[in-house]
Coordinates of N, CA, C and O in Angstrom, one line a residue:
M1 N 1.2 -1.1 0.0 CA 0.2 0.3 0.3 C 0.9 1.9 -0.2 O 0.8 2.1 -0.5
Q2 N 2.0 1.4 1.1 CA 2.1 2.1 0.7 C 3.9 2.8 -0.6 O 3.7 4.0 -1.1
Y3 N 3.9 1.8 -1.1 CA 4.5 1.2 -2.4 C 3.6 2.4 -3.5 O 4.6 2.7 -3.8
T4 N 2.4 1.5 -3.6 CA 1.7 2.4 -4.0 C 1.2 3.8 -4.0 O 1.5 4.4 -5.2
D5 N 1.3 4.2 -3.1 CA 0.8 5.7 -2.6 C 2.1 7.0 -3.2 O 2.1 7.6 -3.0
T6 N 3.2 5.9 -2.4 CA 4.3 7.1 -3.2 C 4.8 6.7 -4.9 O 4.9 7.6 -4.9
E7 N 3.9 6.0 -5.1 CA 4.2 5.7 -7.0 C 3.5 6.4 -7.2 O 4.0 7.7 -8.0
S8 N 2.4 7.0 -6.9 CA 1.4 8.1 -6.8 C 1.8 9.4 -6.9 O 1.5 10.6 -7.5
R9 N 2.4 9.6 -5.9 CA 2.8 10.5 -5.2 C 4.3 11.2 -6.3 O 4.0 11.9 -6.5
L10 N 5.0 10.3 -6.5 CA 6.7 10.2 -7.8 C 5.6 10.5 -8.3 O 6.4 11.9 -9.4
T11 N 4.5 10.1 -9.3 CA 3.8 10.8 -10.9 C 3.1 12.1 -10.6 O 3.4 13.0 -11.2
V12 N 2.6 12.7 -9.6 CA 2.3 13.9 -9.2 C 3.2 15.0 -9.0 O 3.5 15.9 -9.8
Y13 N 4.6 14.7 -8.1 CA 5.2 15.3 -8.2 C 6.2 15.6 -10.0 O 6.7 16.6 -10.2
Q14 N 5.9 14.1 -11.3 CA 6.8 14.9 -11.8 C 5.8 15.3 -13.1 O 6.5 16.4 -13.5
T15 N 4.8 15.1 -12.7 CA 3.6 16.2 -13.2 C 4.0 17.7 -13.0 O 3.9 19.0 -13.7
K16 N 4.5 17.9 -11.6 CA 4.7 20.0 -11.6 C 5.6 19.9 -11.9 O 6.0 20.5 -12.4
E17 N 7.0 18.9 -12.0 CA 8.1 19.4 -12.7 C 8.1 19.6 -13.9 O 8.1 20.5 -14.6
A18 N 7.2 18.8 -14.7 CA 6.7 19.0 -16.0 C 5.9 20.3 -16.4 O 6.6 22.0 -17.4
R19 N 5.4 20.8 -15.7 CA 4.7 22.4 -15.6 C 5.3 23.1 -15.0 O 5.3 24.7 -15.8
L20 N 6.2 22.8 -14.3 CA 7.2 24.2 -14.0 C 8.3 24.4 -14.9 O 8.6 26.0 -14.9
L21 N 9.3 23.6 -15.4 CA 9.7 23.2 -16.7 C 9.1 24.6 -17.2 O 10.0 25.4 -17.9
E22 N 8.5 24.4 -17.3 CA 7.5 24.8 -19.3 C 6.8 26.2 -18.6 O 7.5 27.4 -18.6
L23 N 6.6 26.8 -16.9 CA 6.4 28.0 -16.9 C 7.6 28.8 -17.2 O 8.0 29.7 -17.2
L24 N 8.9 27.6 -16.2 CA 10.3 28.6 -16.6 C 11.2 29.0 -18.0 O 11.0 30.3 -18.4
S25 N 10.0 28.5 -18.9 CA 10.6 28.7 -20.4 C 10.2 29.7 -20.9 O 10.2 30.5 -21.8
K26 N 8.8 30.2 -20.3 CA 7.4 31.5 -20.4 C 8.0 32.4 -19.6 O 7.7 33.8 -19.5
A27 N 9.0 32.6 -18.3 CA 9.4 33.1 -17.7 C 9.9 34.4 -18.3 O 10.9 34.4 -18.7
S28 N 9.6 35.8 -17.9 CA 10.3 37.0 -17.9 C 10.8 37.3 -17.2 O 12.1 38.1 -17.9
S29 N 10.1 37.8 -16.3 CA 11.0 38.7 -15.0 C 12.0 37.8 -14.7 O 12.2 36.9 -14.1
M30 N 13.5 37.9 -13.4 CA 14.4 37.3 -12.8 C 13.7 37.0 -11.6 O 13.8 36.2 -11.0
E31 N 12.5 37.8 -11.1 CA 12.0 37.4 -10.2 C 10.7 36.0 -10.0 O 11.3 34.9 -9.2
D32 N 10.5 35.9 -11.2 CA 9.5 34.8 -11.7 C 11.0 33.7 -11.9 O 10.0 32.9 -11.0
I33 N 11.7 34.0 -12.2 CA 12.4 32.6 -12.8 C 13.3 32.5 -11.6 O 13.3 31.4 -11.3
L34 N 13.6 33.1 -10.5 CA 13.9 32.8 -9.2 C 13.3 31.8 -8.1 O 13.7 30.8 -7.4
A35 N 11.8 32.4 -8.5 CA 10.6 32.0 -8.1 C 10.2 30.1 -8.3 O 10.3 29.5 -7.3
I36 N 10.1 30.1 -9.7 CA 9.8 29.0 -10.7 C 11.4 28.3 -10.1 O 11.1 26.6 -9.4
E37 N 12.4 28.4 -10.3 CA 13.8 27.4 -9.8 C 13.9 27.1 -7.9 O 14.3 26.1 -8.0
N38 N 13.5 28.1 -7.7 CA 13.0 27.5 -6.4 C 11.9 26.4 -5.8 O 12.5 25.5 -5.6
S39 N 10.6 26.6 -6.4 CA 9.7 25.1 -6.6 C 10.4 24.4 -7.1 O 10.2 23.3 -6.8
L40 N 11.4 24.7 -8.1 CA 11.7 22.8 -9.4 C 12.7 22.5 -8.6 O 12.4 21.7 -8.3
S41 N 13.5 23.0 -7.4 CA 14.6 22.2 -6.5 C 13.3 21.7 -5.7 O 14.4 20.8 -5.0
D42 N 12.4 22.4 -5.1 CA 12.1 21.6 -4.1 C 11.3 20.2 -4.8 O 11.4 19.5 -4.2
V43 N 10.7 20.2 -5.7 CA 9.9 18.9 -6.3 C 11.1 18.2 -6.8 O 11.1 16.9 -6.9
Q44 N 12.2 18.5 -7.3 CA 13.4 18.1 -7.7 C 13.6 16.8 -6.7 O 14.0 15.4 -7.0
Y45 N 13.9 17.6 -5.1 CA 14.2 16.8 -3.7 C 13.5 16.0 -3.8 O 13.7 14.3 -3.5
Q46 N 12.3 16.3 -4.0 CA 10.4 15.7 -3.5 C 10.8 13.6 -4.8 O 10.8 12.6 -4.0
I47 N 11.3 13.9 -5.9 CA 11.5 13.3 -6.9 C 12.9 12.6 -5.7 O 12.4 11.1 -5.8
E48 N 13.9 13.0 -5.8 CA 14.5 11.8 -5.7 C 14.6 10.9 -4.4 O 15.0 10.2 -4.1
S49 N 14.2 11.9 -3.1 CA 13.2 10.9 -2.1 C 12.7 10.1 -2.4 O 12.6 9.2 -1.7
L50 N 11.4 10.4 -3.2 CA 10.0 9.1 -3.5 C 11.1 8.1 -4.4 O 10.9 6.9 -4.4
T51 N 12.0 7.9 -5.1 CA 12.4 6.7 -6.3 C 13.5 6.6 -5.1 O 13.1 5.0 -5.5
S52 N 14.5 7.1 -4.5 CA 14.7 6.2 -3.2 C 14.4 5.8 -2.8 O 14.9 4.3 -2.3
Q53 N 13.4 6.1 -2.2 CA 12.5 4.7 -1.1 C 12.1 3.9 -2.1 O 12.5 3.1 -1.3
M54 N 11.4 4.2 -3.4 CA 11.3 2.6 -3.9 C 12.4 2.2 -4.9 O 11.9 0.8 -4.8
K55 N 13.4 2.1 -4.7 CA 14.5 1.8 -5.2 C 14.5 0.9 -4.0 O 15.2 0.0 -4.2
N56 N 15.0 1.6 -2.3 CA 14.9 0.6 -1.7 C 14.1 -0.5 -1.2 O 14.7 -1.8 -0.8
W57 N 12.9 -0.6 -1.4 CA 11.4 -1.1 -1.4 C 12.0 -2.4 -2.2 O 12.0 -3.9 -2.0
D58 N 12.6 -2.1 -3.3 CA 12.5 -2.5 -4.8 C 13.7 -3.8 -4.6 O 14.2 -5.1 -4.5
S59 N 14.6 -3.0 -3.8 CA 16.0 -3.9 -3.5 C 15.3 -5.0 -2.4 O 16.1 -6.5 -1.7
L60 N 14.7 -4.4 -1.1 CA 14.7 -5.8 -0.3 C 13.5 -6.4 -1.0 O 13.6 -7.8 -0.1
I61 N 12.6 -6.2 -1.5 CA 12.3 -7.4 -2.4 C 13.2 -9.0 -3.0 O 12.8 -10.0 -2.5
S62 N 13.8 -8.6 -3.4 CA 15.5 -9.2 -4.1 C 15.5 -10.3 -2.9 O 16.4 -11.0 -3.8
F63 N 15.6 -9.4 -1.7 CA 16.4 -10.4 -0.9 C 15.1 -11.3 0.3 O 15.8 -12.2 0.8
S64 N 14.4 -11.3 -0.1 CA 12.8 -11.9 0.7 C 13.2 -13.0 -0.2 O 13.4 -14.0 -0.9
S65 N 12.5 -14.5 0.5 CA 12.3 -15.7 0.4 C 11.0 -16.3 0.6 O 10.6 -16.2 1.8
L66 N 10.6 -16.7 0.2 CA 9.8 -17.9 0.5 C 9.7 -19.8 1.1 O 10.2 -20.1 0.2
S67 N 9.7 -19.9 2.1 CA 9.1 -21.6 2.3 C 8.0 -21.9 2.8 O 7.4 -21.4 3.4
I68 N 8.2 -22.8 1.9 CA 6.7 -23.9 2.4 C 7.1 -25.1 1.9 O 7.4 -25.8 2.0
T69 N 6.2 -25.7 3.1 CA 5.9 -27.4 4.1 C 4.6 -27.5 3.7 O 3.6 -26.6 4.1
V70 N 4.4 -28.6 2.8 CA 4.0 -29.5 2.1 C 3.4 -30.7 3.0 O 4.6 -31.8 3.7
R71 N 2.4 -30.8 4.3 CA 2.3 -32.7 4.8 C 1.2 -33.1 4.0 O -0.1 -32.8 3.8

């Protein structure tokens, strides 16, 4: 459940990043550029954090094992 939630949050942040990059390309004043870059930095940090968390979970799955006893 946490994995799915994290995956959804990652998608939202990636969409937000794309929108901010589009706004950055259209920004005309230095004030707007700095504000967008600040927001973009925060979003990219969140993307990196969530991606790292998902990679960690993926690696933990590869270490799992299953034992079955049939009687």
